[in-house]
PDB file of C-alpha atoms in Angstrom:
ATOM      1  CA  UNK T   1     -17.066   9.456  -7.024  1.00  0.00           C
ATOM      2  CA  UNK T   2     -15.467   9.090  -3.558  1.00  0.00           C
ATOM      3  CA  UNK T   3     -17.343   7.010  -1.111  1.00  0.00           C
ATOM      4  CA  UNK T   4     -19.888   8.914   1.457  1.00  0.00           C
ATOM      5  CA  UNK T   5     -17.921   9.523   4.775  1.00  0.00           C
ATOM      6  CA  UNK T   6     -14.674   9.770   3.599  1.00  0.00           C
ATOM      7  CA  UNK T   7     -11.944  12.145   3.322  1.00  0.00           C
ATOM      8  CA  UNK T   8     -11.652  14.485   0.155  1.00  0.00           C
ATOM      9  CA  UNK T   9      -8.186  12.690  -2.065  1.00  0.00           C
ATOM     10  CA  UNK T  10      -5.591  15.041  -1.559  1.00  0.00           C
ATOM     11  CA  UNK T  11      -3.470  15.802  -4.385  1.00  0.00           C
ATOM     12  CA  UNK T  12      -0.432  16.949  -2.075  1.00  0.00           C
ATOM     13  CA  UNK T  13      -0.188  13.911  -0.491  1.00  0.00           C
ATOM     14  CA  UNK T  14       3.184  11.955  -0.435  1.00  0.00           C
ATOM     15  CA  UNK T  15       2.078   8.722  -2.281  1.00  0.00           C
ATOM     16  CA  UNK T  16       0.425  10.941  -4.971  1.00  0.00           C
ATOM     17  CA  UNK T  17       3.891  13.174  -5.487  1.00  0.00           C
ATOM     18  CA  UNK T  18       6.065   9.771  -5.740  1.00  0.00           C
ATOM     19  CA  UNK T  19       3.792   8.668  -8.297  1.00  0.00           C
ATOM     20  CA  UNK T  20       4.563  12.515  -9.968  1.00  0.00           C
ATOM     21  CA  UNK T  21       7.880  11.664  -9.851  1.00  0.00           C
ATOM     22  CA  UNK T  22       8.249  14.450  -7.343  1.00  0.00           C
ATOM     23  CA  UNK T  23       9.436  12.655  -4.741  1.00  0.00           C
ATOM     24  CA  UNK T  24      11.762   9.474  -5.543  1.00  0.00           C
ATOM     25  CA  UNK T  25      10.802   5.898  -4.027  1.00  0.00           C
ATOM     26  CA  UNK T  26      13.122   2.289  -3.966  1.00  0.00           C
ATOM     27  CA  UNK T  27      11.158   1.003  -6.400  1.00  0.00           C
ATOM     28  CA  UNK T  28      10.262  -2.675  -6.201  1.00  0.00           C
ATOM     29  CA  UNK T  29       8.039  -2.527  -9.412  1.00  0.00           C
ATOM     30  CA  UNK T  30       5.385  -0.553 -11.293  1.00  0.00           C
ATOM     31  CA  UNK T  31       3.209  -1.296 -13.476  1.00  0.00           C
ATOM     32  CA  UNK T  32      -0.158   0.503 -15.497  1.00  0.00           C
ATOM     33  CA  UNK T  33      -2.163  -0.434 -12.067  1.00  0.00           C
ATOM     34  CA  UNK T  34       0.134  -0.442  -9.106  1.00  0.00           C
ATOM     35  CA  UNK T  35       3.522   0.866  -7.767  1.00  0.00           C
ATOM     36  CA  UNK T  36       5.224  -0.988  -4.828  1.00  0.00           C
ATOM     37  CA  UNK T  37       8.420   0.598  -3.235  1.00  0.00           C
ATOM     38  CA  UNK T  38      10.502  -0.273   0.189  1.00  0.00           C
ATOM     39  CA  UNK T  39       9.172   2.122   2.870  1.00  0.00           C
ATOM     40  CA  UNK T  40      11.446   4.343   4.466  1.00  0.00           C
ATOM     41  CA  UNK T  41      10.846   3.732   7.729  1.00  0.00           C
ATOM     42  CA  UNK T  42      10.789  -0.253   7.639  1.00  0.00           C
ATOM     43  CA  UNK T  43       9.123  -2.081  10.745  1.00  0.00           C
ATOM     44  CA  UNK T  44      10.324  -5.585   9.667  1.00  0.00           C
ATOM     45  CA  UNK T  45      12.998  -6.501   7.296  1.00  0.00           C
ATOM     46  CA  UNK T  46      11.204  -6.470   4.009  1.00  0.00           C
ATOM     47  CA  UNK T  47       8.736  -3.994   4.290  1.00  0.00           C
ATOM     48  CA  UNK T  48       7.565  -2.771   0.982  1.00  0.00           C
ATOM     49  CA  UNK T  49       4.200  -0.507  -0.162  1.00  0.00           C
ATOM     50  CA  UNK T  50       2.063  -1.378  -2.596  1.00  0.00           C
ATOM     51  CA  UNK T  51      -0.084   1.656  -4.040  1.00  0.00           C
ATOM     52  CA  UNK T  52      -2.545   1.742  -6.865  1.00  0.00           C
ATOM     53  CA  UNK T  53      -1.448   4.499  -9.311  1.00  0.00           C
ATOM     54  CA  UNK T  54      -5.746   6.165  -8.745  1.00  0.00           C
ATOM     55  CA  UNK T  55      -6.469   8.292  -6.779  1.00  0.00           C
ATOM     56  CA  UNK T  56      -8.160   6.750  -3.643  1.00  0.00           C
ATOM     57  CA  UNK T  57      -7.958   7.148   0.151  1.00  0.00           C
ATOM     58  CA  UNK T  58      -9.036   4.161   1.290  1.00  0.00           C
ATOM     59  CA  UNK T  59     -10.104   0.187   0.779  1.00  0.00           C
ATOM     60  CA  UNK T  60     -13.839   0.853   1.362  1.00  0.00           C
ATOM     61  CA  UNK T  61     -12.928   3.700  -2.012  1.00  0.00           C
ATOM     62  CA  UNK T  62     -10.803   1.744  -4.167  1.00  0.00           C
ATOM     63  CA  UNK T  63     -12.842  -1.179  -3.889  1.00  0.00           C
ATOM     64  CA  UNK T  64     -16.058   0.932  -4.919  1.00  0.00           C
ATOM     65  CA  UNK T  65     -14.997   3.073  -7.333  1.00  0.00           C
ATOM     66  CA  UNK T  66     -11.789   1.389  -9.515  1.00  0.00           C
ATOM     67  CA  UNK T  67     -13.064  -0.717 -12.438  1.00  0.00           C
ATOM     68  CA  UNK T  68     -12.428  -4.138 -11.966  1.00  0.00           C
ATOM     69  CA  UNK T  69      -9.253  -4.121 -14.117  1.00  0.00           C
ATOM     70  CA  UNK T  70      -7.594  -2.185 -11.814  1.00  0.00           C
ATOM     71  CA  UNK T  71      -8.688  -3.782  -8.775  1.00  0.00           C
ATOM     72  CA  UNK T  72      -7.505  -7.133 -10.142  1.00  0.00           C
ATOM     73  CA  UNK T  73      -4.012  -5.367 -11.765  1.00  0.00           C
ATOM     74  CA  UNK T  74      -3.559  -4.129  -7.976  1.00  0.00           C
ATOM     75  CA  UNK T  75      -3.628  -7.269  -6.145  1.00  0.00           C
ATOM     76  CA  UNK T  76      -1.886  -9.138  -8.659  1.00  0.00           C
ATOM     77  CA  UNK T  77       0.772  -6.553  -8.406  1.00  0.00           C
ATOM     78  CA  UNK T  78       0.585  -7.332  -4.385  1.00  0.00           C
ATOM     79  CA  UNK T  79       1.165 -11.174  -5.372  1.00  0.00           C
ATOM     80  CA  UNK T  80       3.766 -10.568  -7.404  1.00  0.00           C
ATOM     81  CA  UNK T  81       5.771  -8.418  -5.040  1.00  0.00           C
ATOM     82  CA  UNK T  82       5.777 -11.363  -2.488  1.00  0.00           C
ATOM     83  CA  UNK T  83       6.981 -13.475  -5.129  1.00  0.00           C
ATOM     84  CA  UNK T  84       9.365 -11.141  -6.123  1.00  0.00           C
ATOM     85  CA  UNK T  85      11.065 -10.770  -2.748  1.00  0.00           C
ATOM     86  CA  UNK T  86      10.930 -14.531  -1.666  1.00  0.00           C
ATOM     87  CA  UNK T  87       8.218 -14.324   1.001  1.00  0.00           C
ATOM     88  CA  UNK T  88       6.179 -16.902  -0.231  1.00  0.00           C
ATOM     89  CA  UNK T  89       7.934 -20.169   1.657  1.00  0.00           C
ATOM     90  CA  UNK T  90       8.087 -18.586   5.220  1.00  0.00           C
ATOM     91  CA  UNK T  91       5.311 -16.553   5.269  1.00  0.00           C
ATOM     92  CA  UNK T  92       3.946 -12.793   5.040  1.00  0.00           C
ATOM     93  CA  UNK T  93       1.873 -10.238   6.512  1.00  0.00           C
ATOM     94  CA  UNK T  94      -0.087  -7.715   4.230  1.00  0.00           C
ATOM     95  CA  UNK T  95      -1.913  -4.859   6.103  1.00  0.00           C
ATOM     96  CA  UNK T  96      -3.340  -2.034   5.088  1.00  0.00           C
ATOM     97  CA  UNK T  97      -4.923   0.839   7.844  1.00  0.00           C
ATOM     98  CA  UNK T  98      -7.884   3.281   7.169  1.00  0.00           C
ATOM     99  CA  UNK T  99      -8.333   6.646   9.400  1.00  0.00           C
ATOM    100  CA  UNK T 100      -7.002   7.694  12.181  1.00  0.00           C
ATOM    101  CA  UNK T 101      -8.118   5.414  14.588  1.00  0.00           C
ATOM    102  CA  UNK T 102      -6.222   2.497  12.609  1.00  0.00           C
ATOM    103  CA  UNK T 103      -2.779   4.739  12.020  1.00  0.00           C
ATOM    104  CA  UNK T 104      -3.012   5.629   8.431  1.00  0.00           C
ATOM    105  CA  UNK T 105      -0.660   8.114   7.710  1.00  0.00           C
ATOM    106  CA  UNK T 106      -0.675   8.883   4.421  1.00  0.00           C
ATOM    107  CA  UNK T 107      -4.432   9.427   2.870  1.00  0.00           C
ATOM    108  CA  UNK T 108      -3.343   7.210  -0.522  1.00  0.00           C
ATOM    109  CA  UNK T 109      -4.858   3.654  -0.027  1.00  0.00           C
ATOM    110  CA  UNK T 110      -1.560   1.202   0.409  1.00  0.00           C
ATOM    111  CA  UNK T 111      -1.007  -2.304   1.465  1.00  0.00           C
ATOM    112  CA  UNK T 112       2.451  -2.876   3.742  1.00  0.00           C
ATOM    113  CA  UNK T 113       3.730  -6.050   2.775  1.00  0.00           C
ATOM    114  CA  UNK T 114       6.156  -7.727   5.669  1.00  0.00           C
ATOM    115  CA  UNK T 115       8.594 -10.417   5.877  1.00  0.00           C
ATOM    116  CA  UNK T 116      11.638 -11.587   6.821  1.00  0.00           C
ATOM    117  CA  UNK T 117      11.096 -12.290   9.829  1.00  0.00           C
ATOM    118  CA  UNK T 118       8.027 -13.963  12.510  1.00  0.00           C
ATOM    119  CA  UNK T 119       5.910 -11.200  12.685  1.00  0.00           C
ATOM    120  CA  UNK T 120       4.064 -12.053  16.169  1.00  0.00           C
ATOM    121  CA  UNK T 121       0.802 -10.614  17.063  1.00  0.00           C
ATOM    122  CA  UNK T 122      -1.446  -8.793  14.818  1.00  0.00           C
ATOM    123  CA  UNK T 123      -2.452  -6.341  17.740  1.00  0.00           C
ATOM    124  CA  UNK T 124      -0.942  -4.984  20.286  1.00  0.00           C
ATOM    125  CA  UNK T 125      -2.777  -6.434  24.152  1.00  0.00           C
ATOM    126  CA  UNK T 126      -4.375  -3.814  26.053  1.00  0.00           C
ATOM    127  CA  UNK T 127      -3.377  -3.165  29.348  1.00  0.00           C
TER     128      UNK T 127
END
């Protein structure tokens, strides 16, 4: 049941039609839980998403209505991932945006993992 105040999950989205196999991805790895891929649009030099393979639009969702197998398959796929790419010795950033007012763009919950490089400031100052 989706969480009270959120968005309806829409099917059409383009997380959900990569994980169709509609749409292909750069995969980085998949698993029963979780599918991480590099993004196309990168914003540091590893940027990869990590998605859960359900069908939820945000945190706040996932985090009330996966089982706990699934929660726990999802972050260790997140862990791994970092691993994976060699992030773990200099450092990483993992962010993930819900709603408008925090950029989300696609309505799939996702984590952006980022690396390669120093990342700076979590926020932009206001002027």
């Amino acid at each position: 049941m989706p969480v009270s105040g959120l968005p309806p999950y829409d099917e059409g989205n383009i997380f959900a039609r990569i994980l169709r196999g509609e749409i292909p991805a750069r995969k980085v790895l998949e698993d029963e839980h979780a599918l991480a891929f590099h993004d196309i649009a990168p914003q540091a030099p590893v940027h990869v998403l990590v998605i859960p393979k359900g069908r939820y639009v945000s945190v706040a969702d996932f985090s009330a209505s996966a089982g706990a197998e699934e929660v726990a398959g999802f972050w260790r796929a997140v862990g791994q991932v970092a691993r994976q790419l060699g992030l773990e010795s200099q450092g990483y950033r993992v962010l993930t945006n819900m709603g408008e007012d925090a950029g989300q763009e696609v309505p799939h919950f996702h984590v952006h993992i980022l690396g390669g490089r120093r990342l700076g400031p979590m926020l932009a100052k206001q002027g």
